[in-house]
mmCIF file of N, CA and C in Angstrom:
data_model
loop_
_atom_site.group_PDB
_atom_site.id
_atom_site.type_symbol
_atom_site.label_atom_id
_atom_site.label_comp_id
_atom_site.label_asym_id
_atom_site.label_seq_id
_atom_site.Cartn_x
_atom_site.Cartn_y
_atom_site.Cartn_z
ATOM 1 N N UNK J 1409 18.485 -83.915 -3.315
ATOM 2 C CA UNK J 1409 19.445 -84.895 -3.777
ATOM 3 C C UNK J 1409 19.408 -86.114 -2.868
ATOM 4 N N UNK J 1410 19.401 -87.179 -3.344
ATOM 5 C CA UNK J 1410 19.749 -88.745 -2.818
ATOM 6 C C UNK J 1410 20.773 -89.123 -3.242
ATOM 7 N N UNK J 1411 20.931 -90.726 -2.594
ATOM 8 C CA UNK J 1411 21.841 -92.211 -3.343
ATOM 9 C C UNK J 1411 23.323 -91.124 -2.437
ATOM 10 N N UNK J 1412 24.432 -91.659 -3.579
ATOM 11 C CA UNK J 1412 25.552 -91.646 -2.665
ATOM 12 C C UNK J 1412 26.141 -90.548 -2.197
ATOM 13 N N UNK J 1413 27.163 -90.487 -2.041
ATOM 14 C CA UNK J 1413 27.817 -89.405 -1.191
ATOM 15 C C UNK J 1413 29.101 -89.222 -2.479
ATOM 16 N N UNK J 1414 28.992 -87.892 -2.622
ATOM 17 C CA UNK J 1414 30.221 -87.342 -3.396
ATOM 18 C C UNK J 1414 30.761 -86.023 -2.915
ATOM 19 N N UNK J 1415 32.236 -85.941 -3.260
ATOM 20 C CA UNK J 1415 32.806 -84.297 -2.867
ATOM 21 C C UNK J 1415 33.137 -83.810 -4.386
ATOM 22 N N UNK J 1416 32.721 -83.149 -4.671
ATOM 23 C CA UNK J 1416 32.337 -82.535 -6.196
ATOM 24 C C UNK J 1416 34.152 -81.183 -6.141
ATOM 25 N N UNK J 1417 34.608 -82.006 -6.677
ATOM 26 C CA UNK J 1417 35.622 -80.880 -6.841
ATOM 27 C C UNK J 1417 35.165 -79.275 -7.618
ATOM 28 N N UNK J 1418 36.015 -78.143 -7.383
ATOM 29 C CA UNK J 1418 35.369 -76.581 -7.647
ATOM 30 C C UNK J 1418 35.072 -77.054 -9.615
ATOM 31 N N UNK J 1419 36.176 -77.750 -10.419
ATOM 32 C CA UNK J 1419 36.134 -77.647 -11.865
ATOM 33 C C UNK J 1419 34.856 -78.516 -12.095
ATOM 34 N N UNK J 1420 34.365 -79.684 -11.139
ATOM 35 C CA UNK J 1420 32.980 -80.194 -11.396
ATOM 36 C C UNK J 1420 31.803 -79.583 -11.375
ATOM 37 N N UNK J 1421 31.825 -78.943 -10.104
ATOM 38 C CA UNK J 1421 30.585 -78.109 -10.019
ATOM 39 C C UNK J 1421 30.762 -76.974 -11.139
ATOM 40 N N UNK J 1422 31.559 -76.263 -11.579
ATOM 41 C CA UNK J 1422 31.816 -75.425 -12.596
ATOM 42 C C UNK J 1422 30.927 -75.536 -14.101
ATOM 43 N N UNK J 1423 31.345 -77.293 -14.426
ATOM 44 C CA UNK J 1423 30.751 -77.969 -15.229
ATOM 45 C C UNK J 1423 29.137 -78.699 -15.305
ATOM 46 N N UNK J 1424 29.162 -79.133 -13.644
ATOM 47 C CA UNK J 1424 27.763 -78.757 -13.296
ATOM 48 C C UNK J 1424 26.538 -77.564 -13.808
ATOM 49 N N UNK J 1425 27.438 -76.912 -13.411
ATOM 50 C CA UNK J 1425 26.298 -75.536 -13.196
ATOM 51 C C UNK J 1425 26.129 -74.900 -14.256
ATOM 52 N N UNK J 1426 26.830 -75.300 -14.952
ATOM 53 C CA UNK J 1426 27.450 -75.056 -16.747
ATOM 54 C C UNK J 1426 26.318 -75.849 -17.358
ATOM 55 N N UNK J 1427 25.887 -76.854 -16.759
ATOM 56 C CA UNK J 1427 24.959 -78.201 -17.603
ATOM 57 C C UNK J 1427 25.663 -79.080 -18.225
ATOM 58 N N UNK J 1428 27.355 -79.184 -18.334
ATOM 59 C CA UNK J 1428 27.101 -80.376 -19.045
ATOM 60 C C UNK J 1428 27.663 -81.644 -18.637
ATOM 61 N N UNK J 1429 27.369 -82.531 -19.554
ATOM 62 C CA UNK J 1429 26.710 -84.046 -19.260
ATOM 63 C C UNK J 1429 27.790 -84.275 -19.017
ATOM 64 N N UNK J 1430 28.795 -84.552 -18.815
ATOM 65 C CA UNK J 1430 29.670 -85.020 -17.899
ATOM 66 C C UNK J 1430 29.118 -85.296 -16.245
ATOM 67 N N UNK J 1431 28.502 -84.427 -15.921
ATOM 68 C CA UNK J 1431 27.943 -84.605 -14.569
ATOM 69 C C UNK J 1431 26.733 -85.085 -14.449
ATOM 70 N N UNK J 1432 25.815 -85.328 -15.264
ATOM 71 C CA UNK J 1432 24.639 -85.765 -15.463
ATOM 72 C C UNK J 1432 24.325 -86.833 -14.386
ATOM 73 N N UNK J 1433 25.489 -87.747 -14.413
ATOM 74 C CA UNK J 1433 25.373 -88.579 -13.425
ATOM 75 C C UNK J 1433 25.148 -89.063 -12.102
ATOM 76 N N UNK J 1434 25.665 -87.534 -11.638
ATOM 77 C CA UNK J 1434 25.976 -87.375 -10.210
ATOM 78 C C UNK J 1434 24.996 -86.004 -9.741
ATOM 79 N N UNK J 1435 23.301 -85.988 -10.564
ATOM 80 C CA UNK J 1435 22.572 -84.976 -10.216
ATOM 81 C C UNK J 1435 21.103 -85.358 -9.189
ATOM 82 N N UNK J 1436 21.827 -86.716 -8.946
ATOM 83 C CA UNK J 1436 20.501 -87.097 -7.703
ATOM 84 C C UNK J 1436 21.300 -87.622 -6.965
ATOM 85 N N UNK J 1437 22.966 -87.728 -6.726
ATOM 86 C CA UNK J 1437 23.600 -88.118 -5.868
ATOM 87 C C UNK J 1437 23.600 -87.152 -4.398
ATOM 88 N N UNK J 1438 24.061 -87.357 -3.145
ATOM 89 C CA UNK J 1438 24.224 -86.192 -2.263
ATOM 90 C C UNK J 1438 25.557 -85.596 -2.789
ATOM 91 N N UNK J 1439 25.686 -84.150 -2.777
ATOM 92 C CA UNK J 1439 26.706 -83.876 -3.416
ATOM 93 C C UNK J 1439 27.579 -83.092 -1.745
ATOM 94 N N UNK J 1440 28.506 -82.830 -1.518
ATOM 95 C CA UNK J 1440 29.572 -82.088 -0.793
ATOM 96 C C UNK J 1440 30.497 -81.304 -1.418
ATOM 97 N N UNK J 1441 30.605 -80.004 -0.938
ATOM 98 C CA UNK J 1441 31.491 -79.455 -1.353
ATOM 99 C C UNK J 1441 32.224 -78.617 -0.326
ATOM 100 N N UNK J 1442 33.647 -78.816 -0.534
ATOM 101 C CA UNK J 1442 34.673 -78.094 -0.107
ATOM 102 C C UNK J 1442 34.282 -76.189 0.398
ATOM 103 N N UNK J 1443 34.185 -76.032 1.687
ATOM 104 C CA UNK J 1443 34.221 -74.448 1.863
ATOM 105 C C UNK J 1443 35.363 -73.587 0.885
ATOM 106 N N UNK J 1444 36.346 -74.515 0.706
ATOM 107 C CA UNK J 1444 37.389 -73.928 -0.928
ATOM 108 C C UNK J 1444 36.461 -73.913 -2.196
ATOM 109 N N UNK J 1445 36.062 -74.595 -2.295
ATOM 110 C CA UNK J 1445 35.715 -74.835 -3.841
ATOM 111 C C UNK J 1445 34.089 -73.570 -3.329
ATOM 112 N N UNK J 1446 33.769 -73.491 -2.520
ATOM 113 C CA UNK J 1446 32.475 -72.284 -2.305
ATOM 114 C C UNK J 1446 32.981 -70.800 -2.752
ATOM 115 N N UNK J 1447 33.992 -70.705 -2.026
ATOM 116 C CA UNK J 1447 35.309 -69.479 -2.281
ATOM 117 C C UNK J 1447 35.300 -69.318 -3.377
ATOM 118 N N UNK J 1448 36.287 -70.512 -4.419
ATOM 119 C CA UNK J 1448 36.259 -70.021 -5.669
ATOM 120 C C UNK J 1448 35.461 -70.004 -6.455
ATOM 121 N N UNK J 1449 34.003 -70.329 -6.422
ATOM 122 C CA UNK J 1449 33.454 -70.082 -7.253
ATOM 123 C C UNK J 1449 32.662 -68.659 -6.955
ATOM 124 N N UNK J 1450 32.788 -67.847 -5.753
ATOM 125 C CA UNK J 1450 31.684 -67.246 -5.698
ATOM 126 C C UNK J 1450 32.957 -66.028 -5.848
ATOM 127 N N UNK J 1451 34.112 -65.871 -5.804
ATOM 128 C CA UNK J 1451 35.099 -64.933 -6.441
ATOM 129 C C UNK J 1451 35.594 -64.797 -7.672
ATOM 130 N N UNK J 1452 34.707 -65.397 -8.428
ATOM 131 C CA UNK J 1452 35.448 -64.973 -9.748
ATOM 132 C C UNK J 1452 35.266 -63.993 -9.924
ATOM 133 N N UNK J 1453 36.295 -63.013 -10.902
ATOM 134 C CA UNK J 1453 36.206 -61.931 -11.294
ATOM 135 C C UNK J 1453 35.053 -62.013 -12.364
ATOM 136 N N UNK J 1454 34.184 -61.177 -11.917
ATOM 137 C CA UNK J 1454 32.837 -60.300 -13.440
ATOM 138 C C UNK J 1454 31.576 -61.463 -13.168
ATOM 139 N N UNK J 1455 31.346 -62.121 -12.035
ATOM 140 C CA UNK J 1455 30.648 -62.813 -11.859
ATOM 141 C C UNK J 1455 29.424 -61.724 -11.563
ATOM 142 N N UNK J 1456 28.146 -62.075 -12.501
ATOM 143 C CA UNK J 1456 27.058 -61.067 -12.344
ATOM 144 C C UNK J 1456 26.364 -61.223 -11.004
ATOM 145 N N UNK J 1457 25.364 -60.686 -10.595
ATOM 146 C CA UNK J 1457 24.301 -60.770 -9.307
ATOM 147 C C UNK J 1457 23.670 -62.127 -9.545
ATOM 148 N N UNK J 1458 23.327 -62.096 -10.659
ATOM 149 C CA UNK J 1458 22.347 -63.295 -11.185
ATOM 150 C C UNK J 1458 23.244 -64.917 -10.639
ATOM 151 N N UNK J 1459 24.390 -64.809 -11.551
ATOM 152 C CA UNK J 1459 25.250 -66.031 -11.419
ATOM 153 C C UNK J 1459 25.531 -66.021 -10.138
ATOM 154 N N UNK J 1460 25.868 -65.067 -8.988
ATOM 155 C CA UNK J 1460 26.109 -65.630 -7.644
ATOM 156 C C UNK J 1460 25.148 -66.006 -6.769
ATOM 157 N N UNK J 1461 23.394 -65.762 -7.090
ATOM 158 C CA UNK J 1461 22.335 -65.848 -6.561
ATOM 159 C C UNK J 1461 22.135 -67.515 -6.630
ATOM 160 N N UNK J 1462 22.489 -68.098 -8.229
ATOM 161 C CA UNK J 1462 22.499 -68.694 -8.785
ATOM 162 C C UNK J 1462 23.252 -69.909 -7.739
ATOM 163 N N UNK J 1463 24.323 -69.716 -7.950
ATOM 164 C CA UNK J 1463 25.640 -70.609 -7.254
ATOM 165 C C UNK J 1463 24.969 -70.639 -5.810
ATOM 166 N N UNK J 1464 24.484 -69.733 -4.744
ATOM 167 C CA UNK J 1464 24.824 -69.864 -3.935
ATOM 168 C C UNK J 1464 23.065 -70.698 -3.362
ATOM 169 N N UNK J 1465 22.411 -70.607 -4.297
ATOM 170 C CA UNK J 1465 20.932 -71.280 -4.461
ATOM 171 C C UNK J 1465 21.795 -72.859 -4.867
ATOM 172 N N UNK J 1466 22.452 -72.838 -5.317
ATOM 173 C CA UNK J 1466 23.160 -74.350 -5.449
ATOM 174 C C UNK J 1466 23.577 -75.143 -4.138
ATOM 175 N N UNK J 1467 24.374 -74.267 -3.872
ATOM 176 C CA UNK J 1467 25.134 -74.209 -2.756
ATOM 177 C C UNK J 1467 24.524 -75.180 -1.519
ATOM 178 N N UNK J 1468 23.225 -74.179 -1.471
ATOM 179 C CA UNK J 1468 22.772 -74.443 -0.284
ATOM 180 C C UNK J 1468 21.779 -75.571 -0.494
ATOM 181 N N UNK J 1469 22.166 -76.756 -1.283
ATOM 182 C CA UNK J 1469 21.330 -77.668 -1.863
ATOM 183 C C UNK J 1469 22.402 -78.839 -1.408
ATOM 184 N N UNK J 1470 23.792 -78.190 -1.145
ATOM 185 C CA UNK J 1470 24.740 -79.458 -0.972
ATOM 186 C C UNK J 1470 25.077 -79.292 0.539
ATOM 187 N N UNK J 1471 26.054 -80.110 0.490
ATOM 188 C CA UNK J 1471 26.485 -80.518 2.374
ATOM 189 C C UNK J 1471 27.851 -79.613 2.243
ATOM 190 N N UNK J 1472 27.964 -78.687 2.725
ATOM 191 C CA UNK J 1472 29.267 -78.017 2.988
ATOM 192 C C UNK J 1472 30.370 -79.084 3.935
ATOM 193 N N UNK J 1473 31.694 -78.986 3.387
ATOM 194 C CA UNK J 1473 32.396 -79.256 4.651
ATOM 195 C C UNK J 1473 33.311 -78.481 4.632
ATOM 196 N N UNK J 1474 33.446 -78.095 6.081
ATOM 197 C CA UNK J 1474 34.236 -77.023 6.377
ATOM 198 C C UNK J 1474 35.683 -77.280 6.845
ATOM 199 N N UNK J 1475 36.843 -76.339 7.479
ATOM 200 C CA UNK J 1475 37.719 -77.218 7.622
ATOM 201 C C UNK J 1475 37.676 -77.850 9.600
ATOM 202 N N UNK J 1476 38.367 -78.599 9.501
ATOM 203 C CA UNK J 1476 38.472 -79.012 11.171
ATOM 204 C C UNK J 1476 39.546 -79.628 11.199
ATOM 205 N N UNK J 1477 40.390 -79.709 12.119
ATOM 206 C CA UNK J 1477 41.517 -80.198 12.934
ATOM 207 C C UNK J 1477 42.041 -81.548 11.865
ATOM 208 N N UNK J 1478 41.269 -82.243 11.615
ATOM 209 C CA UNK J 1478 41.711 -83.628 10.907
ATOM 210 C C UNK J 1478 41.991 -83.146 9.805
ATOM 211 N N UNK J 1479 40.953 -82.232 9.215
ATOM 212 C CA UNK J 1479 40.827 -82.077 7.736
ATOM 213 C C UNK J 1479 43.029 -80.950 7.255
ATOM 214 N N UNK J 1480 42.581 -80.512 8.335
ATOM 215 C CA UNK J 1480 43.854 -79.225 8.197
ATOM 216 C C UNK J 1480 45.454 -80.300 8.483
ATOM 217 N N UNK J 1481 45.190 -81.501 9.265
ATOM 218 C CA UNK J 1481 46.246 -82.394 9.422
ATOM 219 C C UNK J 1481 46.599 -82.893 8.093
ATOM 220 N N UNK J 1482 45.398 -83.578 7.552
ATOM 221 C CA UNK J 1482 45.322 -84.188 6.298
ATOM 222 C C UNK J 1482 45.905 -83.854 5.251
ATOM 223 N N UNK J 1483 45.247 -82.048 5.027
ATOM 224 C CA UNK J 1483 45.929 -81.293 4.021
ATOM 225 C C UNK J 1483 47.554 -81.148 4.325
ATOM 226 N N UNK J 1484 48.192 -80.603 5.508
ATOM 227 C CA UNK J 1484 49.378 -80.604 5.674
ATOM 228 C C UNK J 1484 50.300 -81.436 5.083
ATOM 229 N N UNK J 1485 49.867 -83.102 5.567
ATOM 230 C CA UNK J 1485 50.625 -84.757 5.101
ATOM 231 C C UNK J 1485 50.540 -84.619 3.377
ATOM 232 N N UNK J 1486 49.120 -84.422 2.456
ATOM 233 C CA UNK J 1486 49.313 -84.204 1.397
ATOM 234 C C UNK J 1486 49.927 -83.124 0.758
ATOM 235 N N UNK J 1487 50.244 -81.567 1.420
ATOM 236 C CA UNK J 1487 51.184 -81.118 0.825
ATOM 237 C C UNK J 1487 52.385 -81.390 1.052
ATOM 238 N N UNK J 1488 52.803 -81.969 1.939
ATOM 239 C CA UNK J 1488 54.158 -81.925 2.446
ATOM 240 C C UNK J 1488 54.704 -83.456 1.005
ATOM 241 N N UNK J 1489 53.550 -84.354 1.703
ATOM 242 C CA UNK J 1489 54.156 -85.134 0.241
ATOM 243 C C UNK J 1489 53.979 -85.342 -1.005
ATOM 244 N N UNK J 1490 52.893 -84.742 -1.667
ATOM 245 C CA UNK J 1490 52.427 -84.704 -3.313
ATOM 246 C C UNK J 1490 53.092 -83.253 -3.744
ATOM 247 N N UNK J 1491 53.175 -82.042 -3.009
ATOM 248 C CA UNK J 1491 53.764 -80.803 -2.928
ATOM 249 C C UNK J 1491 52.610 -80.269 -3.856
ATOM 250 N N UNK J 1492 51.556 -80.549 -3.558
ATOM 251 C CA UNK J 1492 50.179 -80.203 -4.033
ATOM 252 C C UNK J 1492 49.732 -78.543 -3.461
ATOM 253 N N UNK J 1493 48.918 -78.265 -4.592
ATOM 254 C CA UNK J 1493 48.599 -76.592 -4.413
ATOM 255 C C UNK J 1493 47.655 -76.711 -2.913
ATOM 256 N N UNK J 1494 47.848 -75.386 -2.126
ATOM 257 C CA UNK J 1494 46.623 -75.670 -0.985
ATOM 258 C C UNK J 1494 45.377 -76.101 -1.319
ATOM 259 N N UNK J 1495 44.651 -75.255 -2.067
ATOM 260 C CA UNK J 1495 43.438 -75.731 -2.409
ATOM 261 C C UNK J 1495 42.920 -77.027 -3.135
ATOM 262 N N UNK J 1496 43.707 -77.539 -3.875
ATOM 263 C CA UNK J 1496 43.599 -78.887 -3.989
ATOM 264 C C UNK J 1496 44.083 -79.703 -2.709
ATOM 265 N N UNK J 1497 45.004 -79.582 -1.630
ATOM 266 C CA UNK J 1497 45.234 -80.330 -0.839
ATOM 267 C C UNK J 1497 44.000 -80.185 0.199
ATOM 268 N N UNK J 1498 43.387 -78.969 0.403
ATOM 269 C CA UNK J 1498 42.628 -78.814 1.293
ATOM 270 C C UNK J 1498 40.880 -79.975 1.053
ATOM 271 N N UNK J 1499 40.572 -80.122 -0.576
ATOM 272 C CA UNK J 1499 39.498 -80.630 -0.944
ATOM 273 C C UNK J 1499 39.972 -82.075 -0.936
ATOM 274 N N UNK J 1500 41.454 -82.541 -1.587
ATOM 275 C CA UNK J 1500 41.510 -84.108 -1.262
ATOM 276 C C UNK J 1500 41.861 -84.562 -0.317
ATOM 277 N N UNK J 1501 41.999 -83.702 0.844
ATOM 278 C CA UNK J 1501 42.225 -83.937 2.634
ATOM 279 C C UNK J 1501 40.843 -84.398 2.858
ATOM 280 N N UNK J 1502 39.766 -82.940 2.497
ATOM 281 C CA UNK J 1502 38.172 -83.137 2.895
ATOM 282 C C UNK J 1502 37.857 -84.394 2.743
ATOM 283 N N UNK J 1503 37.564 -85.053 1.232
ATOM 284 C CA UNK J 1503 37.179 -86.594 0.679
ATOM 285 C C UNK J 1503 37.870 -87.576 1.420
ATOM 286 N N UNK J 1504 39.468 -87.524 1.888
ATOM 287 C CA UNK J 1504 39.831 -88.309 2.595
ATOM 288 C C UNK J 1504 39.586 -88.648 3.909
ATOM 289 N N UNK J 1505 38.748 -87.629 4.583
ATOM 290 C CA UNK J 1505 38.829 -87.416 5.888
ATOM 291 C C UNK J 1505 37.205 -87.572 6.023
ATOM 292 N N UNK J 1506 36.440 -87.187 5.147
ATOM 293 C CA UNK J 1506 34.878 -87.825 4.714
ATOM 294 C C UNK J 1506 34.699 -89.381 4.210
ATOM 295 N N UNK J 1507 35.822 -89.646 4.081
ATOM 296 C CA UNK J 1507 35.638 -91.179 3.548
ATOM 297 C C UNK J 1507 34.552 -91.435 1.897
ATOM 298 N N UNK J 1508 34.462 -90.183 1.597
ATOM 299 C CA UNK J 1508 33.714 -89.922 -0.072
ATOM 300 C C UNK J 1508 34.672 -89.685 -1.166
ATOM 301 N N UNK J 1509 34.380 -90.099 -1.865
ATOM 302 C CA UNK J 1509 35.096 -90.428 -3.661
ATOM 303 C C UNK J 1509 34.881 -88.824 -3.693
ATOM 304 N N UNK J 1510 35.808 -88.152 -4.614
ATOM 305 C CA UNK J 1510 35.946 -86.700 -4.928
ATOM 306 C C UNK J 1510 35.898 -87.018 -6.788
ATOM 307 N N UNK J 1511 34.724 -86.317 -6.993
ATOM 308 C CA UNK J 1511 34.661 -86.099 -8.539
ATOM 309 C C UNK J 1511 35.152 -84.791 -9.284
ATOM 310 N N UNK J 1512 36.245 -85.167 -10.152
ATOM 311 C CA UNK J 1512 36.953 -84.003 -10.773
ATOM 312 C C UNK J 1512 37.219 -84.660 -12.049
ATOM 313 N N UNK J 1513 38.395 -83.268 -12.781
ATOM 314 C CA UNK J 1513 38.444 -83.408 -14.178
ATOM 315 C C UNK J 1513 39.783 -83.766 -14.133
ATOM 316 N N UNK J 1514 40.448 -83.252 -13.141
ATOM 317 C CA UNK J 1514 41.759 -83.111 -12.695
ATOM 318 C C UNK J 1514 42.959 -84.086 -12.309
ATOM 319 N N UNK J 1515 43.363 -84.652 -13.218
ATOM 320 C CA UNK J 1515 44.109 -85.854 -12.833
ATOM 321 C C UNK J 1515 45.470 -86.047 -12.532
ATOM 322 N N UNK J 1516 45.653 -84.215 -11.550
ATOM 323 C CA UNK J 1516 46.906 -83.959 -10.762
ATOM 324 C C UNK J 1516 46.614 -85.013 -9.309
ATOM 325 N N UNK J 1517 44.723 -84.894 -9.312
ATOM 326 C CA UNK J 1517 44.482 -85.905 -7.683
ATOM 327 C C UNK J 1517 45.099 -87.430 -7.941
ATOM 328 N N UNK J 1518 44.728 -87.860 -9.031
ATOM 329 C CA UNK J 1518 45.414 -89.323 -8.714
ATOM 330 C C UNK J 1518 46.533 -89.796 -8.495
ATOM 331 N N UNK J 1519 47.681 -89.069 -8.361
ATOM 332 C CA UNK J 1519 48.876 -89.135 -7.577
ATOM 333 C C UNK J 1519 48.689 -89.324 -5.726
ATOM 334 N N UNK J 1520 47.300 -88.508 -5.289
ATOM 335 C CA UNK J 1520 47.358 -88.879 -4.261
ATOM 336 C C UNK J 1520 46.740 -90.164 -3.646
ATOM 337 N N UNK J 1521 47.267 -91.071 -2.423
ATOM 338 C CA UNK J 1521 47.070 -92.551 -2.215
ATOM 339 C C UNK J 1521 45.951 -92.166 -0.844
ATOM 340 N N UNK J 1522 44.942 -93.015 -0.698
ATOM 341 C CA UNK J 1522 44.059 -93.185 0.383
ATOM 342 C C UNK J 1522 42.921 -92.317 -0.339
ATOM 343 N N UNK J 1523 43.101 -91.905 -1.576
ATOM 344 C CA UNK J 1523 41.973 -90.602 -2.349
ATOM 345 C C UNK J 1523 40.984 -91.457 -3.612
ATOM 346 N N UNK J 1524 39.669 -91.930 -3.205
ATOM 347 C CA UNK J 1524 38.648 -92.218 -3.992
ATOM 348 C C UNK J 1524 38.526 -91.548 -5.294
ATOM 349 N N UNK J 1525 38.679 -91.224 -6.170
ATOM 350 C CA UNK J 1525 38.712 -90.675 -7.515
ATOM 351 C C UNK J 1525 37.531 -91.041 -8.242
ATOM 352 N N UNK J 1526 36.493 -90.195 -9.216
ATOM 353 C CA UNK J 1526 35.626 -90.163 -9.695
ATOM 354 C C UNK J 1526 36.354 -89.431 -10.702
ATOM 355 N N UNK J 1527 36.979 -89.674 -11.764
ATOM 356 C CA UNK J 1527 37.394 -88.961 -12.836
ATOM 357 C C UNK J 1527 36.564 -88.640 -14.098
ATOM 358 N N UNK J 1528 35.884 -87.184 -14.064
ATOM 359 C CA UNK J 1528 34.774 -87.035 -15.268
ATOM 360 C C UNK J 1528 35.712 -86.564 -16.887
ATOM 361 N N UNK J 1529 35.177 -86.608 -17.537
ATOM 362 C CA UNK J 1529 35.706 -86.181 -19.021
ATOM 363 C C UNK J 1529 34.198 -85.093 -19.049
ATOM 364 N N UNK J 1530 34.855 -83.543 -19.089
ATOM 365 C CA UNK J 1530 33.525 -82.945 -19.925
ATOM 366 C C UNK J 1530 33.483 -83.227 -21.469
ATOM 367 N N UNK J 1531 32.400 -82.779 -21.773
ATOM 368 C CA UNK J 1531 31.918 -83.029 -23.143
ATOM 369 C C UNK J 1531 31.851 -81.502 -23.544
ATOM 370 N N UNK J 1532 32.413 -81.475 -24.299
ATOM 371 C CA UNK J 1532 32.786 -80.351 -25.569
ATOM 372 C C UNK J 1532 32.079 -79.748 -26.919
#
């Protein structure tokens, strides 16, 4: 992967890995993803051998970020004031604290302020 820097929220990569064109865009970008959004995708319930071989062959194609001291401050300030779920506070702390636009479907993030937004529409 090249060109820019993105934090691929867990419902993007979902849709990613899914194939569809909603993300098309962002498949030669550098992608980042949340050590949350790694979690949930590799716990879903009835997820086969294949699909986690799969994901985690993905995985290791992107830039993990993990959490650290800023990132865990960050999340705190956004739950305390959006009263945002952890795991969403923890991924729009990450982008904020990476200084990268976070691409999602999810447009509970744009309530939060200092947060780059890449808002995808999947296709159906």
């Amino acid at each position: 992967m090249n060109g820019t820097n993105f934090l691929a929220d867990t419902n993007a990569l979902i849709y990613l890995l899914n194939g569809n064109q909603c993300m098309s865009n962002y498949l030669q970008k550098n992608l980042y993803v949340s050590v949350i959004s790694e979690m949930e995708l590799l716990s879903y319930s009835g997820i086969t051998p294949d699909e986690e071989m799969q994901i985690k062959s993905f995985l290791n194609d992107c830039n993990e970020v993990t959490l650290t001291n800023e990132i865990k401050d960050k999340t705190i300030e956004i739950r305390k004031k959006y009263k945002t779920k952890l795991p969403d506070a923890i991924i729009a702390a990450s982008a904020i604290v990476k200084n990268i636009p976070l691409i999602t479907a999810d447009k509970g993030f744009c309530q939060i302020s200092n947060l780059t937004l890449e808002l995808i529409v999947p296709v159906m």
